[in-house]
Coordinates of C-alpha atoms in Angstrom, one line a residue:
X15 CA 29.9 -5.5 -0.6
X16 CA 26.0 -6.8 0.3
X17 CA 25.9 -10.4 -1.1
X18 CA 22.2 -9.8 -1.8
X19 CA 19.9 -6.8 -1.8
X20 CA 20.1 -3.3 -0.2
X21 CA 16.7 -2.9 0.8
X22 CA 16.0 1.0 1.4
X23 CA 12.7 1.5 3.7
X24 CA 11.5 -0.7 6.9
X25 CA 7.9 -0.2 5.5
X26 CA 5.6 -3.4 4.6
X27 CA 6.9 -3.0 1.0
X28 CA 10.9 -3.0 2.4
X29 CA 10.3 -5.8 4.8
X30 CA 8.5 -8.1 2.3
X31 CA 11.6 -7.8 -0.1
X32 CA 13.4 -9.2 2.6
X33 CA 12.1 -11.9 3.9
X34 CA 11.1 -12.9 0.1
X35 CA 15.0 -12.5 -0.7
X36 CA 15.7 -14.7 2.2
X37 CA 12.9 -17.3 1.2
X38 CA 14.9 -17.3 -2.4
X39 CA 18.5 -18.1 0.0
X40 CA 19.8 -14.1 -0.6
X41 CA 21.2 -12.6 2.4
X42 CA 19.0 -8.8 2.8
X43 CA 19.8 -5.8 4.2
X44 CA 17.6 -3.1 5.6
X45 CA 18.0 0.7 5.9
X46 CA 15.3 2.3 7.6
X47 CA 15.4 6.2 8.6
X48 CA 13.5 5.2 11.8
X49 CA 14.6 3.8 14.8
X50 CA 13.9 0.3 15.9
X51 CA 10.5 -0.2 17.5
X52 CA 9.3 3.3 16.5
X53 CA 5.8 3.6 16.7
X54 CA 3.6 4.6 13.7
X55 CA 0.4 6.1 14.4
X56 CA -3.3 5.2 12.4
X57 CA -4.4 1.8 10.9
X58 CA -3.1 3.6 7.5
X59 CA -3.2 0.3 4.6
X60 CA -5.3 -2.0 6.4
X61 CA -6.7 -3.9 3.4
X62 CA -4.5 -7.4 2.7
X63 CA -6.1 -9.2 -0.4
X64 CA -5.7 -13.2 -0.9
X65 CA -2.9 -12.6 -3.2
X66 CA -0.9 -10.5 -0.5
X67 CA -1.7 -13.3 1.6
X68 CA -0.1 -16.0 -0.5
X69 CA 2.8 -14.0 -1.4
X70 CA 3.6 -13.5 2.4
X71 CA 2.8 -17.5 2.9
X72 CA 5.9 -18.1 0.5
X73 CA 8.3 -15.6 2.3
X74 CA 7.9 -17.1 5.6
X75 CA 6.4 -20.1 7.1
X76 CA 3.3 -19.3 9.7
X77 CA 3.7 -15.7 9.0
X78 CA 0.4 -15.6 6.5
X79 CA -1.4 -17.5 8.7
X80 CA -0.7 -15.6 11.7
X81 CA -1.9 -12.5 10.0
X82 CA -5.4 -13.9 8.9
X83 CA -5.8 -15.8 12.7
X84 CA -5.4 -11.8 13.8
X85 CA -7.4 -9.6 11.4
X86 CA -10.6 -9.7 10.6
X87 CA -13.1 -10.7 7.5
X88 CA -15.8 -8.7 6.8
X89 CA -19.2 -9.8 7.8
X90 CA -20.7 -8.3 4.7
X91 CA -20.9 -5.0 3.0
X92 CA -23.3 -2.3 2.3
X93 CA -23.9 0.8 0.4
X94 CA -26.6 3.8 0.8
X95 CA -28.2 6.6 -1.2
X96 CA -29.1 9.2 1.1
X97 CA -29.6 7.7 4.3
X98 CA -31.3 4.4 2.0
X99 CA -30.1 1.3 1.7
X100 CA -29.7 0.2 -1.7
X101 CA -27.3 -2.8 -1.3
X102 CA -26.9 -5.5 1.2
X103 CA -24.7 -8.5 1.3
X104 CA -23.5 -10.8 3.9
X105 CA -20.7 -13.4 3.7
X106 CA -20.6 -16.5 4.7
X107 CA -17.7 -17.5 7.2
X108 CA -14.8 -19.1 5.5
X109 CA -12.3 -21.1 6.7
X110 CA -8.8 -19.3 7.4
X111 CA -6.9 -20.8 5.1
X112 CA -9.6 -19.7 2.3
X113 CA -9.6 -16.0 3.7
X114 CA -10.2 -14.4 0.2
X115 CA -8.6 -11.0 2.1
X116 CA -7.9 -9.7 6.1
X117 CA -8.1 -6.2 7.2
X118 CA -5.7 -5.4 9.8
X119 CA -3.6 -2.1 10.9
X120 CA -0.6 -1.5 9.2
X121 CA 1.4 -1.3 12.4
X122 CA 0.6 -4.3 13.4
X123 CA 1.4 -6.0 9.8
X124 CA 4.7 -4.1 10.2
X125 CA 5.3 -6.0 13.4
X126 CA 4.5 -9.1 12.2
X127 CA 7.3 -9.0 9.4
X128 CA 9.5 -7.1 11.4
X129 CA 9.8 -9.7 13.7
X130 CA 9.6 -12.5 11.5
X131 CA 12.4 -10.8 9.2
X132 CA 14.8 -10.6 12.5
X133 CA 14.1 -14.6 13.0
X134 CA 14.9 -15.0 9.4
X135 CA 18.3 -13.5 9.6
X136 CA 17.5 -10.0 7.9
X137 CA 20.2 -7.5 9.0
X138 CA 18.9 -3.9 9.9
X139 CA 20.7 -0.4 9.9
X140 CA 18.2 1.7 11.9
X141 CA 17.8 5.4 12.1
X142 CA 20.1 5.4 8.9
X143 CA 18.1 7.9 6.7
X144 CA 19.9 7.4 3.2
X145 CA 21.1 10.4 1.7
X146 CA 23.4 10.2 -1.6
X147 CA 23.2 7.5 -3.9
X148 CA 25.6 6.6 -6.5
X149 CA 25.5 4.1 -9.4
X150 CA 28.2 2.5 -10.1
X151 CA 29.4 0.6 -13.3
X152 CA 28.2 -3.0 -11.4
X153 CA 26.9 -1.9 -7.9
X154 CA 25.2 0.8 -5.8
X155 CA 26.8 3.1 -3.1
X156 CA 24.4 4.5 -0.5
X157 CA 25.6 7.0 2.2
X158 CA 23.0 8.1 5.2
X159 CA 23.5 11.5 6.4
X160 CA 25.5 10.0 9.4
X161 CA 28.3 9.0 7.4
X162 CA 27.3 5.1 7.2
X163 CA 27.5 3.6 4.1
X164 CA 26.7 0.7 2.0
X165 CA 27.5 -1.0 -1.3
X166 CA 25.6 -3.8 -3.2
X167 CA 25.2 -5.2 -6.4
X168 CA 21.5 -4.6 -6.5
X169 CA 18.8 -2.0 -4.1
X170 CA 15.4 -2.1 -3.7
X171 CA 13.9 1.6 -3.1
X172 CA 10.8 1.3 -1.0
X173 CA 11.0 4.5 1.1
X174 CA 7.5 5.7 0.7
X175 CA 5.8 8.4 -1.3
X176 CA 8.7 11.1 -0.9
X177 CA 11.1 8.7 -1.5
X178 CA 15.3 10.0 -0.9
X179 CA 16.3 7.7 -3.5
X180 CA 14.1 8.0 -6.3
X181 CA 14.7 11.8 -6.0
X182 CA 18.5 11.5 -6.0
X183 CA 18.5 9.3 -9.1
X184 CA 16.4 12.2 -10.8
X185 CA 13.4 9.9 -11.6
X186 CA 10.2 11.9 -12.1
X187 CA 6.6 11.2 -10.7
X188 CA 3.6 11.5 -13.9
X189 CA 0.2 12.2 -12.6
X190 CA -1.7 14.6 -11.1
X191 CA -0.3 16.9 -8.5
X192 CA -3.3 18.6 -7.3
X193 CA -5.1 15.8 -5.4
X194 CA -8.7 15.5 -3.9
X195 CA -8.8 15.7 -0.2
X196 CA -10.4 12.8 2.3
X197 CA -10.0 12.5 6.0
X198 CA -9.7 9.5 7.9
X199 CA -10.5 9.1 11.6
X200 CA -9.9 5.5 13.4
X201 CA -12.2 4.5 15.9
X202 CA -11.8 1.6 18.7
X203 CA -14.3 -0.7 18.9
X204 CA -17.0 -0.5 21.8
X205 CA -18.2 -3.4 23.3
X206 CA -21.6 -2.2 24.7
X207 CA -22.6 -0.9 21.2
X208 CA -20.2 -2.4 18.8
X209 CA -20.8 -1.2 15.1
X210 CA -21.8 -4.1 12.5
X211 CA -18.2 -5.9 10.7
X212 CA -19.6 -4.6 7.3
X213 CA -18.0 -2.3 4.9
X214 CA -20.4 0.6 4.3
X215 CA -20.3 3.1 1.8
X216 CA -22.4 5.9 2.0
X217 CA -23.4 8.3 -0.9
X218 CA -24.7 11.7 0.2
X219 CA -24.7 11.0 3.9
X220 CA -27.5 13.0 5.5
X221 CA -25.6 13.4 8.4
X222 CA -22.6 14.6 7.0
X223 CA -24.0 17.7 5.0
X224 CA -24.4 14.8 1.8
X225 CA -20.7 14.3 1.4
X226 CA -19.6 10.4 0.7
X227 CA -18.7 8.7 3.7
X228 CA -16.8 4.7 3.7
X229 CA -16.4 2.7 7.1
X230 CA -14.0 0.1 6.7
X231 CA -13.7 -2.6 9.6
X232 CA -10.3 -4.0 10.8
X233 CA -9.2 -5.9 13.9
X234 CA -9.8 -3.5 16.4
X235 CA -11.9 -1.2 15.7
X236 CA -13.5 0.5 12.5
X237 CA -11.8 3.5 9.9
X238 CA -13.7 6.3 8.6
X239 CA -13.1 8.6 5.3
X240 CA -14.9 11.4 4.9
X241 CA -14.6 13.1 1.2
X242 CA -14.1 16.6 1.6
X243 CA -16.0 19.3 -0.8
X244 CA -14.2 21.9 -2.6
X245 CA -14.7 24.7 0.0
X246 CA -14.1 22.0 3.1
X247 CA -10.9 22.6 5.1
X248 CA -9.2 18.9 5.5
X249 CA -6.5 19.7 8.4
X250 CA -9.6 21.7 10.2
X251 CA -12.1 18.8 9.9
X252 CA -8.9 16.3 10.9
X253 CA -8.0 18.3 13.9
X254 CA -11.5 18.1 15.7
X255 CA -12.9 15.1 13.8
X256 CA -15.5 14.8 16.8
X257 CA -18.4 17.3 16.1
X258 CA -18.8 15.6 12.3
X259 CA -18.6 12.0 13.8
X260 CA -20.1 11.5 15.9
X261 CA -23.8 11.8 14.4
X262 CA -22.5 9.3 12.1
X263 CA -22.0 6.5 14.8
X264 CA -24.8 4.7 16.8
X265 CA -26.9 7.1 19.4
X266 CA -24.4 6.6 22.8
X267 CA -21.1 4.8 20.8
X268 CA -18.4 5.3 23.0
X269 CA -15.3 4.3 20.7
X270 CA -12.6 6.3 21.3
X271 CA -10.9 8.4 18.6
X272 CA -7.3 7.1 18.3
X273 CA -6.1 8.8 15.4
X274 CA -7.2 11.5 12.6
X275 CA -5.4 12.8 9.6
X276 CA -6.5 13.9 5.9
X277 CA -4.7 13.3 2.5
X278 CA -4.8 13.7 -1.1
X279 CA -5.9 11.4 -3.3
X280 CA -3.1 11.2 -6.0
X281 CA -2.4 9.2 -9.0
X282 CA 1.0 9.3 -10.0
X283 CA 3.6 6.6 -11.5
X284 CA 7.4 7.2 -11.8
X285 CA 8.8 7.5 -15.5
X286 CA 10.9 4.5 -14.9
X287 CA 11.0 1.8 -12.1
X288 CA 15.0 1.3 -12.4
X289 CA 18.0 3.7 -13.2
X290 CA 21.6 1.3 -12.6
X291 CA 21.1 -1.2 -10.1
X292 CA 18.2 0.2 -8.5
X293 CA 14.5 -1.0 -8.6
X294 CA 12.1 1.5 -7.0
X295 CA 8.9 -0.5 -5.1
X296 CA 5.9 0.3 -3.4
X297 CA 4.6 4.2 -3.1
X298 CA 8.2 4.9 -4.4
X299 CA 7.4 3.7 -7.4
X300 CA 3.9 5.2 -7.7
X301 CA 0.8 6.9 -5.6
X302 CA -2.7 5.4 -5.6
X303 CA -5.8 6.3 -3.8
X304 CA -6.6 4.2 -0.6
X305 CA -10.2 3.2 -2.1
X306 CA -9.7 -0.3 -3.9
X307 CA -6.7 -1.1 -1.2
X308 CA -4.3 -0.9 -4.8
X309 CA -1.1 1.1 -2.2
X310 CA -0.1 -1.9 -0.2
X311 CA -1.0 -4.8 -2.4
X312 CA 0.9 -4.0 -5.8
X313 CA 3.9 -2.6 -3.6
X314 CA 4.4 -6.1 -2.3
X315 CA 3.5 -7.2 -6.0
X316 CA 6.4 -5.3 -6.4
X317 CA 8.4 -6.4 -3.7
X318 CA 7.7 -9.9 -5.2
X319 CA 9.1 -9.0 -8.7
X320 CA 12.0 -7.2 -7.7
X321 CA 13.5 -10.1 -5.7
X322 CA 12.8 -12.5 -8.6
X323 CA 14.5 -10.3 -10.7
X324 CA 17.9 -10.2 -8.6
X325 CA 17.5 -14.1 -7.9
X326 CA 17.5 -14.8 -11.3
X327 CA 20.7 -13.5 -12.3
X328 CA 22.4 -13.6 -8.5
X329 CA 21.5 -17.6 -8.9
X330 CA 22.4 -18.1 -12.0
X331 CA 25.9 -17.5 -10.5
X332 CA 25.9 -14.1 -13.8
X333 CA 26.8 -11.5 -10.3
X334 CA 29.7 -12.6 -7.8
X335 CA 31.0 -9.9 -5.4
X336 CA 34.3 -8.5 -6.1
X337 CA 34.7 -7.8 -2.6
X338 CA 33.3 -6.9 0.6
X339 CA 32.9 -3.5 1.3
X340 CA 30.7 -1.7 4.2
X341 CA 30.6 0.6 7.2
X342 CA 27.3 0.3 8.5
X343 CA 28.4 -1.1 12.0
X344 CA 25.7 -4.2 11.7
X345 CA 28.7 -6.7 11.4
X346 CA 28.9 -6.3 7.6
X347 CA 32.9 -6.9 6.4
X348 CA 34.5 -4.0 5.1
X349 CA 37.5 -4.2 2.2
X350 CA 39.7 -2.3 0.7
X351 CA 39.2 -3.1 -2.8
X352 CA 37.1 -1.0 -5.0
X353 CA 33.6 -2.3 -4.2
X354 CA 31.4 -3.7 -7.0
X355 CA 31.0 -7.3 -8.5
X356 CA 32.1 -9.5 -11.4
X357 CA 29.5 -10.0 -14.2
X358 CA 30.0 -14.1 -15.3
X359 CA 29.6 -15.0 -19.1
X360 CA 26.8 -12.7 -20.4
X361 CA 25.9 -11.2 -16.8
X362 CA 25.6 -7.7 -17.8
X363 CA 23.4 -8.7 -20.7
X364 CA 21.2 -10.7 -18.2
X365 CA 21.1 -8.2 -15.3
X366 CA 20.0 -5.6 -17.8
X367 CA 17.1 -8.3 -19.3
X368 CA 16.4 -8.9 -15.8
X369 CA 15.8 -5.1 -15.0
X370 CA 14.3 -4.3 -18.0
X371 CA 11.3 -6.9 -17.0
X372 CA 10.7 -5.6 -13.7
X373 CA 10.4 -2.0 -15.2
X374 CA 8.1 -3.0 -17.8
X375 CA 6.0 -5.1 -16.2
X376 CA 5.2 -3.3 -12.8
X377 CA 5.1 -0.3 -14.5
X378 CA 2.4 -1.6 -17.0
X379 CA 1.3 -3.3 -13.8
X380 CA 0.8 0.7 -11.8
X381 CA -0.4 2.4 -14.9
X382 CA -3.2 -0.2 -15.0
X383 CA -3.6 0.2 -11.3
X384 CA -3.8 3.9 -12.0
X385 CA -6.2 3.9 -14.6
X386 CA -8.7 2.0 -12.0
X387 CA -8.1 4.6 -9.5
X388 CA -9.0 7.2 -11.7
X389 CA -12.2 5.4 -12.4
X390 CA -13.0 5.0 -8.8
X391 CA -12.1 9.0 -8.3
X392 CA -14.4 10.3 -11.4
X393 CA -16.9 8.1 -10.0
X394 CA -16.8 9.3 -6.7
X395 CA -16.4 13.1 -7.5
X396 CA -19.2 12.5 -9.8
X397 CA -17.9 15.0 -12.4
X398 CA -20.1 15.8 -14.9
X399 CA -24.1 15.7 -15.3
X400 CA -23.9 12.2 -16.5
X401 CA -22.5 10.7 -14.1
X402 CA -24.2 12.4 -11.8
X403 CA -27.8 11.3 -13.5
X404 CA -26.4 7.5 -14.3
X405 CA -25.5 7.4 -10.0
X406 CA -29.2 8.9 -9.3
X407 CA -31.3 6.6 -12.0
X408 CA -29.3 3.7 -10.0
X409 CA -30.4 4.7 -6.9
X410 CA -33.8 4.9 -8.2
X411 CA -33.3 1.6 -9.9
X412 CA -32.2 0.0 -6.7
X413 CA -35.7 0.1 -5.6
X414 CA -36.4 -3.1 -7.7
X415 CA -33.5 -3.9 -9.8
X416 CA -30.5 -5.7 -7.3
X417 CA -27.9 -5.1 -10.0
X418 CA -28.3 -1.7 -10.0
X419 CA -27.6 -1.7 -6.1
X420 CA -24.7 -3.8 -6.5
X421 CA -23.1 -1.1 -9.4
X422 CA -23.2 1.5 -7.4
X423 CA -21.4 -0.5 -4.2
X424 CA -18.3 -1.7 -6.3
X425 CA -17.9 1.8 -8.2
X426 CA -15.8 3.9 -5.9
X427 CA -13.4 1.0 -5.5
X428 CA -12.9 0.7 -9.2
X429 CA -11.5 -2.6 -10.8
X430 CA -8.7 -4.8 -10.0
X431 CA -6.9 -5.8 -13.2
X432 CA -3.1 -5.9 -13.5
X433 CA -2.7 -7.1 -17.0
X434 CA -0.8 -9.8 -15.3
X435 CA -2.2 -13.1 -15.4
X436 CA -2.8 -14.3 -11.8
X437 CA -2.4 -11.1 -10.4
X438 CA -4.5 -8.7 -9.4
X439 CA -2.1 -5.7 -8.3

């Protein structure tokens, strides 16, 4: 038996539960499909908000700050209409510890709590991809397909978007299936002509046949999405993302392309975020768009929720193990007794509170973060003649009127409001 959470999925989600478990004094366990060190390719969730930050700063001492000394703060941002500028604003540096966000690749984030979870005593099970999971009256039995297997009293699901685990418990996704299409192209930074630190939207690039175009900075080098048109083919334009870029980069940018791909942006939220012992987390639990960075940050809001819930009854001393059981080969114990745990006075009424406030809360919590997505998506697709004329009198408006500038640059990002107060995710 895990004394402590069965954590499935080494992503930034899975790893966060860990170390947060471990800041709470909860041994964690990690079952990753992977194998150790495997590489991930793209800057994929680059986009760390203040909150993140301060979540990570609790888990682990230096780990925040280690982050925000190695990703970068925007300079400023800007947005134009046609090839015009119609917004402008630059930032004022900040001091690190008042970093209000960092952009850094996910890889490297990975990294980062990867080996920081290691050095916090986080046990790993790697290229384990989980396979059958059963609930049982008190714990959770999870087998891989290589015959290893696990019990615990409590698991965290955050194995991604197709998620094993939320699939074998029969847990549906709401939202839409269908998806608009964007691609997304990395490019490395080059010294001789290195492109401005600003985030830049642009609606109705001229140089991209008028479709939107976002350029996000991060350590390293810059990302670009391209939003696709109805009769555009994504996997063609991601395959040979040259002949569209370059026009959009600086006459003689030599930035190498070190990664393309193209994707759907979904909005979708499973029906429930628990079934028995398990707590879904992260894009397990629910698919937002990249634009307004909602992915990452509400899956570690989850990851943060999910380990106060188990802490709150594991501490209260309302869940002991019954005994150990495992065969996982990581040095776990294994028993012989059926595994499971023994519920103290009222423990089953308190782990079922306990889950019963993670659900509804992040769930309330993605269904909000949804809802802003879908703004930011009817914004961008412009649907509809008024939208279309509101986006075009603003433009017109910019001219003179600074507000109107500033509307159209927050827009495709949509608001950040979790109904939760102090959160934002």
């Amino acid at each position: 038996m895990i004394d402590g959470p069965l954590i499935v999925g080494a992503g930034p989600v899975g790893l966060s539960a860990a170390l947060l478990a471990r800041a709470r004094g909860l041994p964690a366990h990690v079952v990753e499909h992977l194998p150790a060190g495997a590489a991930k390719p793209g800057s994929r969730a680059i986009f760390l908000h203040r909150q993140t930050i301060q979540t990570l700063a609790a888990a682990a001492p230096g780990l925040a700050d280690r982050m925000v000394r190695e990703g970068l703060v925007w300079a400023g941002r800007a947005t134009y209409w046609a090839g015009r500028r119609v917004h402008h604003r630059r930032h004022a540096p900040m001091p690190a510890g008042l970093a209000p966000y960092v952009c850094l690749p996910q890889p490297r984030v990975e990294t980062l709590l990867r080996e920081t979870a290691v050095r916090a005593g986080v046990t790993f099970a790697w290229h384990a991809r989980a396979d059958e999971v059963t609930l049982l009256d008190d714990s959770v039995l999870v087998r891989a397909t290589d015959g290893r297997q696990w019990c615990a009293a409590f698991v965290v699901a955050a194995d991604g978007a197709g998620s094993t685990v939320r699939r074998r418990l029969g847990i549906r996704m709401d939202g839409d299936a269908r998806g608009h299409a964007f691609v997304v192209v990395d490019v490395a930074d080059d010294p001789a002509r290195p492109l401005p630190a600003e985030r830049v939207f642009h609606y109705r690039h001229p140089r991209a046949a008028g479709r939107n175009v976002l350029v996000v900075p991060f350590a390293g080098g810059h990302r670009v999405d391209l939003q696709c048109r109805a009769d555009d083919d994504p996997a063609a334009l991601a395959a040979d993302p040259s002949a569209w870029l370059r026009p959009l980069l600086p006459a003689g940018h030599a930035g190498e392309i070190t990664w393309s791909s193209h994707y759907l942006f979904r909005q979708a939220v499973a029906e429930t975020f628990t079934s028995g012992r398990v707590l879904l987390a992260g894009e397990a639990a629910h698919l937002f768009a990249p634009f307004g960075a909602r992915g990452l940050n509400s899956g570690i809001a989850d990851a943060a929720a999910a380990v106060d819930a188990i802490a709150s009854v594991v501490q209260a001393g309302l869940v002991r193990p019954r005994a150990a059981f495992g065969s996982d080969g990581s040095g776990a114990s294994v028993g012989t007794d059926r595994p499971g745990t023994v519920l103290g006075a009222d423990g089953s009424d308190a782990v079922l509170g306990a889950l019963a406030d993670y659900d509804r809360v992040r769930r309330a919590a993605a269904e909000r973060n949804r809802a802003a997505a879908g703004k930011a998506l009817a914004h961008l697709t412009a649907a509809g003649p008024h939208r279309r004329a509101a986006q075009r009198a603003a433009a017109v408006a910019a001219r003179v009127l600074p507000r109107a500038g500033a509307w159209l640059d927050r827009r495709p990002f949509g608001p950040r409001d979790a109904g939760i107060p102090g959160s934002l995710y």
